[in-house]
CSV table of C-alpha atoms in Angstrom, one decimal:
chain,number,residue,atom,x,y,z
A,1,UNK,CA,144.9,49.9,-64.8
A,2,UNK,CA,144.5,52.4,-61.7
A,3,UNK,CA,146.7,51.6,-59.0
A,4,UNK,CA,145.5,50.8,-56.1
A,5,UNK,CA,142.9,48.4,-58.3
A,6,UNK,CA,146.6,46.7,-59.3
A,7,UNK,CA,147.9,46.4,-55.5
A,8,UNK,CA,144.5,45.1,-55.0
A,9,UNK,CA,144.9,42.6,-56.7
A,10,UNK,CA,148.3,41.7,-56.1
A,11,UNK,CA,147.1,41.7,-52.2
A,12,UNK,CA,144.9,39.3,-53.3
A,13,UNK,CA,147.2,37.1,-55.5
A,14,UNK,CA,149.6,36.7,-52.1
A,15,UNK,CA,146.6,35.5,-49.6
A,16,UNK,CA,145.7,32.9,-52.3
A,17,UNK,CA,149.8,31.7,-52.9
A,18,UNK,CA,149.7,31.6,-49.2
A,19,UNK,CA,146.5,29.5,-49.0
A,20,UNK,CA,147.6,26.7,-51.5
A,21,UNK,CA,151.3,27.0,-50.3
A,22,UNK,CA,150.2,26.2,-47.0
A,23,UNK,CA,148.3,22.4,-46.8
A,24,UNK,CA,152.1,21.4,-49.2
A,25,UNK,CA,154.6,22.8,-46.4
A,26,UNK,CA,152.8,21.2,-43.9
A,27,UNK,CA,152.4,17.5,-45.7
A,28,UNK,CA,156.0,18.2,-46.2
A,29,UNK,CA,156.9,18.5,-43.1
A,30,UNK,CA,155.2,15.8,-40.9
A,31,UNK,CA,155.2,16.5,-36.6
A,32,UNK,CA,157.8,13.7,-35.4
A,33,UNK,CA,158.1,13.5,-31.3
A,34,UNK,CA,160.9,10.9,-30.1
A,35,UNK,CA,162.2,10.4,-26.4
A,36,UNK,CA,165.8,10.0,-26.1
A,37,UNK,CA,167.3,8.3,-23.1
A,38,UNK,CA,170.4,10.1,-21.8
A,39,UNK,CA,172.7,7.4,-20.2
A,40,UNK,CA,174.2,10.5,-17.5
A,41,UNK,CA,171.9,12.3,-14.8
A,42,UNK,CA,171.2,15.6,-14.8
A,43,UNK,CA,173.9,16.7,-12.3
A,44,UNK,CA,176.4,15.9,-15.0
A,45,UNK,CA,174.7,19.3,-16.6
A,46,UNK,CA,177.4,19.6,-20.0
A,47,UNK,CA,177.0,15.8,-20.6
A,48,UNK,CA,173.7,15.5,-20.3
A,49,UNK,CA,172.7,18.5,-21.8
A,50,UNK,CA,174.5,18.0,-25.0
A,51,UNK,CA,171.1,15.7,-26.3
A,52,UNK,CA,168.5,18.8,-24.6
A,53,UNK,CA,171.3,20.6,-27.1
A,54,UNK,CA,170.9,18.3,-30.3
A,55,UNK,CA,167.0,18.6,-29.5
A,56,UNK,CA,166.4,22.5,-29.6
A,57,UNK,CA,169.1,22.8,-32.6
A,58,UNK,CA,166.2,20.1,-34.6
A,59,UNK,CA,163.3,21.8,-33.6
A,60,UNK,CA,164.5,25.3,-34.7
A,61,UNK,CA,165.5,23.4,-37.8
A,62,UNK,CA,162.3,21.6,-38.6
A,63,UNK,CA,160.1,24.3,-37.5
A,64,UNK,CA,158.5,22.9,-34.0
A,65,UNK,CA,157.7,19.5,-36.7
A,66,UNK,CA,159.8,17.3,-35.1
A,67,UNK,CA,160.5,17.0,-31.3
A,68,UNK,CA,163.2,15.2,-29.3
A,69,UNK,CA,162.2,15.2,-25.2
A,70,UNK,CA,165.3,14.4,-23.2
A,71,UNK,CA,166.0,12.0,-20.1
A,72,UNK,CA,167.9,11.8,-17.6
A,73,UNK,CA,169.1,8.4,-16.7
A,74,UNK,CA,167.1,6.0,-14.3
A,75,UNK,CA,163.8,8.2,-15.7
A,76,UNK,CA,162.7,5.5,-18.7
A,77,UNK,CA,166.0,2.8,-18.2
A,78,UNK,CA,168.9,2.8,-16.8
A,79,UNK,CA,172.9,3.8,-18.3
A,80,UNK,CA,173.1,0.5,-19.1
A,81,UNK,CA,170.1,-0.9,-20.2
A,82,UNK,CA,170.1,2.3,-22.9
A,83,UNK,CA,171.4,0.3,-25.7
A,84,UNK,CA,168.7,-2.2,-25.6
A,85,UNK,CA,165.9,-0.1,-25.0
A,86,UNK,CA,167.0,1.4,-28.5
A,87,UNK,CA,167.5,-1.3,-30.2
A,88,UNK,CA,164.1,-2.8,-29.5
A,89,UNK,CA,162.7,0.1,-29.7
A,90,UNK,CA,161.7,0.8,-26.7
A,91,UNK,CA,163.0,4.5,-27.3
A,92,UNK,CA,164.1,5.9,-30.8
A,93,UNK,CA,167.4,7.0,-29.3
A,94,UNK,CA,170.2,7.8,-27.0
A,95,UNK,CA,172.7,9.8,-25.7
A,96,UNK,CA,175.7,7.3,-24.1
A,97,UNK,CA,179.4,6.3,-24.5
A,98,UNK,CA,179.0,3.5,-25.8
A,99,UNK,CA,182.1,1.6,-24.1
A,100,UNK,CA,179.3,0.8,-20.9
A,101,UNK,CA,178.3,-2.0,-23.4
A,102,UNK,CA,181.7,-3.8,-24.0
A,103,UNK,CA,180.0,-7.0,-22.1
A,104,UNK,CA,178.4,-7.2,-25.3
A,105,UNK,CA,181.3,-6.6,-27.9
A,106,UNK,CA,185.0,-5.1,-27.3
A,107,UNK,CA,184.1,-3.1,-30.0
A,108,UNK,CA,182.1,-1.0,-28.6
A,109,UNK,CA,184.7,0.1,-26.3
A,110,UNK,CA,187.0,1.1,-29.2
A,111,UNK,CA,183.8,3.3,-30.4
A,112,UNK,CA,184.1,5.7,-27.4
A,113,UNK,CA,188.2,5.0,-26.5
A,114,UNK,CA,190.6,2.1,-25.6
A,115,UNK,CA,193.4,2.3,-23.0
A,116,UNK,CA,196.4,4.7,-25.3
A,117,UNK,CA,194.2,5.7,-27.7
A,118,UNK,CA,194.0,8.5,-29.6
A,119,UNK,CA,193.4,12.1,-28.6
A,120,UNK,CA,190.3,13.9,-28.8
A,121,UNK,CA,190.7,16.3,-32.1
A,122,UNK,CA,192.7,13.0,-33.6
A,123,UNK,CA,189.3,11.0,-32.5
A,124,UNK,CA,186.8,13.4,-34.3
A,125,UNK,CA,189.5,13.3,-37.4
A,126,UNK,CA,188.9,9.2,-37.8
A,127,UNK,CA,185.0,8.9,-37.1
A,128,UNK,CA,184.7,11.9,-39.4
A,129,UNK,CA,186.9,12.2,-41.9
A,130,UNK,CA,188.7,8.1,-41.9
A,131,UNK,CA,186.6,6.3,-41.7
A,132,UNK,CA,185.4,5.8,-39.0
A,133,UNK,CA,182.1,6.3,-38.1
A,134,UNK,CA,180.8,4.5,-41.4
A,135,UNK,CA,182.6,1.7,-39.3
A,136,UNK,CA,181.2,1.4,-36.2
A,137,UNK,CA,177.6,1.3,-38.1
A,138,UNK,CA,178.9,-1.9,-40.1
A,139,UNK,CA,179.2,-3.1,-36.6
A,140,UNK,CA,176.0,-1.1,-35.5
A,141,UNK,CA,173.5,-3.0,-37.7
A,142,UNK,CA,173.4,-6.1,-36.5
A,143,UNK,CA,171.7,-4.1,-33.3
A,144,UNK,CA,169.4,-2.4,-35.3
A,145,UNK,CA,171.1,0.4,-34.0
A,146,UNK,CA,172.2,4.4,-35.8
A,147,UNK,CA,175.1,7.1,-34.5
A,148,UNK,CA,176.4,10.1,-34.8
A,149,UNK,CA,179.5,11.5,-32.7
A,150,UNK,CA,178.2,13.6,-29.8
A,151,UNK,CA,180.9,15.1,-28.2
A,152,UNK,CA,184.5,15.0,-26.9
A,153,UNK,CA,185.8,15.6,-23.1
A,154,UNK,CA,188.8,15.9,-23.3
A,155,UNK,CA,192.0,13.6,-22.7
A,156,UNK,CA,190.4,12.9,-19.0
A,157,UNK,CA,192.4,12.6,-15.9
A,158,UNK,CA,193.5,8.8,-14.2
A,159,UNK,CA,190.9,9.5,-11.0
A,160,UNK,CA,190.6,9.3,-7.1
A,161,UNK,CA,192.3,7.4,-5.1
A,162,UNK,CA,192.2,6.6,-1.4
A,163,UNK,CA,196.3,5.8,-1.1
A,164,UNK,CA,199.4,6.9,-3.3
A,165,UNK,CA,200.0,4.8,-5.9
A,166,UNK,CA,203.8,4.9,-6.2
A,167,UNK,CA,204.6,0.9,-8.4
A,168,UNK,CA,203.1,-1.3,-9.3
A,169,UNK,CA,202.8,-3.6,-6.7
A,170,UNK,CA,201.1,-0.8,-5.6
A,171,UNK,CA,198.0,-1.8,-8.6
A,172,UNK,CA,197.4,-5.1,-7.2
A,173,UNK,CA,194.6,-6.0,-5.0
A,174,UNK,CA,193.3,-2.4,-5.7
A,175,UNK,CA,189.1,-2.1,-6.6
A,176,UNK,CA,189.0,0.1,-9.1
A,177,UNK,CA,186.0,2.0,-10.9
A,178,UNK,CA,187.1,2.4,-14.1
A,179,UNK,CA,185.3,1.4,-17.6
A,180,UNK,CA,185.5,0.1,-20.8
A,181,UNK,CA,188.4,-1.9,-21.6
A,182,UNK,CA,190.9,-0.7,-19.7
A,183,UNK,CA,189.5,-2.7,-16.8
A,184,UNK,CA,190.3,-5.8,-18.4
A,185,UNK,CA,193.4,-4.8,-19.2
A,186,UNK,CA,194.8,-3.6,-15.8
A,187,UNK,CA,193.3,-6.9,-14.3
A,188,UNK,CA,196.2,-8.3,-15.7
A,189,UNK,CA,198.7,-5.7,-13.8
A,190,UNK,CA,196.7,-6.9,-10.9
A,191,UNK,CA,194.0,-4.5,-10.1
A,192,UNK,CA,190.3,-5.8,-9.1
A,193,UNK,CA,187.9,-3.9,-11.9
A,194,UNK,CA,185.0,-2.3,-11.5
A,195,UNK,CA,182.5,-1.0,-14.0
A,196,UNK,CA,179.4,1.3,-11.5
A,197,UNK,CA,177.0,3.2,-13.4
A,198,UNK,CA,177.7,7.4,-12.5
A,199,UNK,CA,175.0,7.9,-9.7
A,200,UNK,CA,176.7,4.8,-8.5
A,201,UNK,CA,179.8,5.4,-7.4
A,202,UNK,CA,180.2,8.2,-4.9
A,203,UNK,CA,178.7,6.1,-2.3
A,204,UNK,CA,180.7,2.8,-3.1
A,205,UNK,CA,183.9,5.1,-3.0
A,206,UNK,CA,182.3,6.4,0.6
A,207,UNK,CA,182.0,2.7,2.3
A,208,UNK,CA,184.8,1.6,1.0
A,209,UNK,CA,183.2,-0.8,-1.6
A,210,UNK,CA,185.9,0.4,-3.9
A,211,UNK,CA,189.5,1.7,-3.2
A,212,UNK,CA,189.7,4.6,-6.6
A,213,UNK,CA,187.5,5.9,-9.4
A,214,UNK,CA,187.8,7.3,-12.7
A,215,UNK,CA,184.8,9.0,-13.8
A,216,UNK,CA,185.5,12.4,-16.3
A,217,UNK,CA,188.2,15.6,-16.2
A,218,UNK,CA,187.9,18.2,-12.6
A,219,UNK,CA,184.2,19.5,-14.0
A,220,UNK,CA,182.7,16.3,-13.6
A,221,UNK,CA,184.5,15.6,-10.4
A,222,UNK,CA,184.0,18.0,-8.7
A,223,UNK,CA,180.5,18.0,-9.6
A,224,UNK,CA,180.6,14.4,-7.7
A,225,UNK,CA,182.3,15.0,-4.9
A,226,UNK,CA,184.9,12.6,-5.1
A,227,UNK,CA,187.6,14.7,-3.5
A,228,UNK,CA,185.8,14.4,0.1
A,229,UNK,CA,187.4,10.3,0.2
A,230,UNK,CA,189.8,10.2,-1.8
A,231,UNK,CA,192.0,13.3,-1.7
A,232,UNK,CA,195.1,11.5,-4.6
A,233,UNK,CA,193.8,12.9,-8.0
A,234,UNK,CA,196.0,10.8,-10.3
A,235,UNK,CA,196.4,11.9,-14.6
A,236,UNK,CA,196.4,11.2,-17.2
A,237,UNK,CA,194.0,8.9,-17.9
A,238,UNK,CA,196.4,7.2,-20.0
A,239,UNK,CA,192.4,4.5,-20.7
A,240,UNK,CA,190.8,7.9,-22.1
A,241,UNK,CA,192.9,10.3,-24.2
A,242,UNK,CA,189.5,11.6,-26.3
A,243,UNK,CA,187.2,9.2,-25.6
A,244,UNK,CA,183.8,10.2,-28.0
A,245,UNK,CA,180.2,9.9,-26.5
A,246,UNK,CA,177.8,9.4,-29.6
A,247,UNK,CA,174.2,10.0,-30.4
A,248,UNK,CA,172.3,6.6,-31.4
A,249,UNK,CA,168.9,6.0,-32.7
A,250,UNK,CA,167.0,2.6,-33.5
A,251,UNK,CA,168.2,1.7,-36.8
A,252,UNK,CA,164.2,1.1,-38.3
A,253,UNK,CA,163.1,4.9,-36.7
A,254,UNK,CA,166.6,6.3,-38.1
A,255,UNK,CA,165.3,5.0,-41.7
A,256,UNK,CA,161.4,5.6,-41.5
A,257,UNK,CA,162.8,9.9,-40.9
A,258,UNK,CA,162.0,11.9,-43.8
A,259,UNK,CA,165.6,13.0,-45.8
A,260,UNK,CA,164.8,16.7,-44.5
A,261,UNK,CA,165.2,15.0,-40.8
A,262,UNK,CA,167.7,12.9,-41.1
A,263,UNK,CA,169.8,15.9,-42.2
A,264,UNK,CA,169.1,18.5,-39.5
A,265,UNK,CA,169.8,15.3,-37.4
A,266,UNK,CA,173.3,15.5,-38.6
A,267,UNK,CA,173.7,18.7,-38.5
A,268,UNK,CA,172.4,19.2,-35.1
A,269,UNK,CA,174.4,16.6,-33.9
A,270,UNK,CA,177.8,18.5,-35.6
A,271,UNK,CA,176.5,21.2,-33.7
A,272,UNK,CA,177.0,19.7,-30.0
A,273,UNK,CA,179.6,17.0,-30.8
A,274,UNK,CA,181.3,21.0,-30.9
A,275,UNK,CA,180.3,22.0,-28.7
A,276,UNK,CA,180.2,20.0,-25.7
A,277,UNK,CA,183.8,19.3,-25.9
A,278,UNK,CA,184.3,23.8,-26.3
A,279,UNK,CA,183.0,23.6,-22.7
A,280,UNK,CA,185.0,20.9,-20.9
A,281,UNK,CA,187.7,23.3,-22.2
A,282,UNK,CA,186.4,26.0,-20.8
A,283,UNK,CA,185.4,25.1,-17.1
A,284,UNK,CA,187.9,22.6,-16.7
A,285,UNK,CA,190.4,24.5,-15.8
A,286,UNK,CA,188.5,26.5,-13.0
A,287,UNK,CA,187.2,22.7,-11.9
A,288,UNK,CA,191.1,21.9,-11.0
A,289,UNK,CA,191.4,25.0,-9.4
A,290,UNK,CA,188.6,24.4,-6.9
A,291,UNK,CA,189.6,21.3,-7.0
A,292,UNK,CA,193.5,21.7,-5.2
A,293,UNK,CA,191.4,23.9,-2.8
A,294,UNK,CA,189.0,21.5,-1.4
A,295,UNK,CA,192.2,19.2,-0.3
A,296,UNK,CA,193.1,17.7,-4.0
A,297,UNK,CA,196.6,16.1,-4.2
A,298,UNK,CA,197.8,15.9,-8.1
A,299,UNK,CA,199.6,12.8,-8.6
A,300,UNK,CA,201.2,12.0,-11.9
A,301,UNK,CA,200.7,8.0,-12.8
A,302,UNK,CA,205.2,7.0,-12.4
A,303,UNK,CA,206.5,6.1,-16.1
A,304,UNK,CA,207.1,2.5,-14.7
A,305,UNK,CA,202.8,2.0,-14.5
A,306,UNK,CA,202.6,3.6,-17.7
A,307,UNK,CA,204.9,2.0,-19.2
A,308,UNK,CA,203.5,-1.4,-18.3
A,309,UNK,CA,200.0,-0.6,-18.4
A,310,UNK,CA,201.3,0.9,-22.5
A,311,UNK,CA,202.2,-2.7,-23.0
A,312,UNK,CA,200.0,-4.5,-21.1
A,313,UNK,CA,197.5,-3.6,-23.3
A,314,UNK,CA,199.1,-4.2,-26.7
A,315,UNK,CA,199.5,-7.3,-25.3
A,316,UNK,CA,195.6,-7.5,-25.1
A,317,UNK,CA,195.1,-6.1,-28.6
A,318,UNK,CA,197.1,-8.1,-30.0
A,319,UNK,CA,195.5,-11.4,-28.9
A,320,UNK,CA,192.1,-10.1,-28.6
A,321,UNK,CA,192.7,-9.5,-32.8
A,322,UNK,CA,193.2,-13.1,-33.0
A,323,UNK,CA,190.0,-14.2,-31.6
A,324,UNK,CA,187.4,-11.3,-32.9
A,325,UNK,CA,187.6,-10.3,-36.6
A,326,UNK,CA,185.3,-7.8,-36.2
A,327,UNK,CA,187.2,-5.7,-33.7
A,328,UNK,CA,191.0,-6.5,-35.3
A,329,UNK,CA,189.2,-5.1,-38.6
A,330,UNK,CA,188.1,-1.3,-37.1
A,331,UNK,CA,191.6,-2.3,-34.3
A,332,UNK,CA,193.7,-1.7,-37.9
A,333,UNK,CA,192.0,1.3,-39.1
A,334,UNK,CA,192.1,2.6,-35.8
A,335,UNK,CA,195.5,1.6,-34.6
A,336,UNK,CA,196.8,2.8,-38.4
A,337,UNK,CA,195.0,6.3,-38.2
A,338,UNK,CA,196.4,7.1,-34.5
A,339,UNK,CA,199.7,6.4,-35.4
A,340,UNK,CA,200.1,8.5,-38.4
A,341,UNK,CA,198.2,11.1,-36.4
A,342,UNK,CA,201.2,11.0,-33.6
A,343,UNK,CA,204.3,11.4,-36.8
A,344,UNK,CA,202.2,15.2,-37.5
A,345,UNK,CA,201.3,15.7,-33.6
A,346,UNK,CA,204.4,15.6,-32.9
A,347,UNK,CA,206.0,18.6,-34.7
A,348,UNK,CA,203.5,21.4,-35.6
A,349,UNK,CA,201.3,20.7,-32.3
A,350,UNK,CA,203.4,19.0,-29.8
A,351,UNK,CA,206.1,21.9,-30.3
A,352,UNK,CA,203.9,24.2,-30.2
A,353,UNK,CA,202.9,23.4,-27.2
A,354,UNK,CA,205.4,22.5,-25.2
A,355,UNK,CA,207.0,25.7,-25.8
A,356,UNK,CA,203.8,28.1,-25.1
A,357,UNK,CA,203.1,25.7,-21.6
A,358,UNK,CA,207.0,26.6,-21.2
A,359,UNK,CA,206.6,30.7,-21.3
A,360,UNK,CA,203.4,30.6,-19.2
A,361,UNK,CA,205.1,28.8,-17.0
A,362,UNK,CA,208.3,31.3,-16.7
A,363,UNK,CA,205.7,34.2,-16.3
A,364,UNK,CA,203.6,33.4,-13.8
């Protein structure tokens, strides 16, 4: 066969092969369009954009066949209604902090964070390697929901207060916007907990409807403007040592997806989970400096307050375990993992960090 005829025949074969292959590929990659109703407003750009990060990676992994459109809190449903919306199938998924739904079951708080729980690395390890996410999804089945970890903020700040908090007596009667189980525990010390979605917090603080507010850390708190009306900025947020947000999916819709699309979601969620923490760790230092420049007065919680809160938290957990078998089962896994992690963290992590902090201070 002449070289020219051979190349012509080969080219014809390639075209024919491409023509035959295209329909098979198209059939194996159906077009799917989902809506993600975020629990967060667009102004909280790291939290909100984590959903967009997942959507972008899923689209790229599926050659644009699987499209997820993100909506901010309130555009379809509000923060507190996001769980019900995916449970009923009104939308296919959400990105949220499950402790917003603590009123349905205390397990929802444990899925995100509870007072004196794990830090972000420990929580991530429990979720991904310690059986945590499997326990979560077993619990969520009755809500018709499937979940994947969707990012951590790191240890949060203790919040913004109109006046200094120097003793347990200063907590009595304090109207404090605080999320999840922390409000129930702090109420035993005299706090009057208030649970408000992000968009309603600043107006309430400005009007004096609440006396204090915790939300996240410096980067988010700066955007929300709390320093303008409540100058005392306390730390640490001992009720959120390492809160995990989650991507939650309607279970039926999740199960209907092709395996390749579920794999794409898992991979995208894993990337978003890491990316969100990296963004907060990068942006919080500069934000804290700006807040101090704007008048924020940093204050540590006094040991008296921390120790009384720790005691109150453990009493609360003990009582809850006697009444709620679902919480008891997950708490036993969670607390055992936490205790073992801190045995390890005090050896290398804590000693290294403590040394480095001392050295950085001596050089400044």
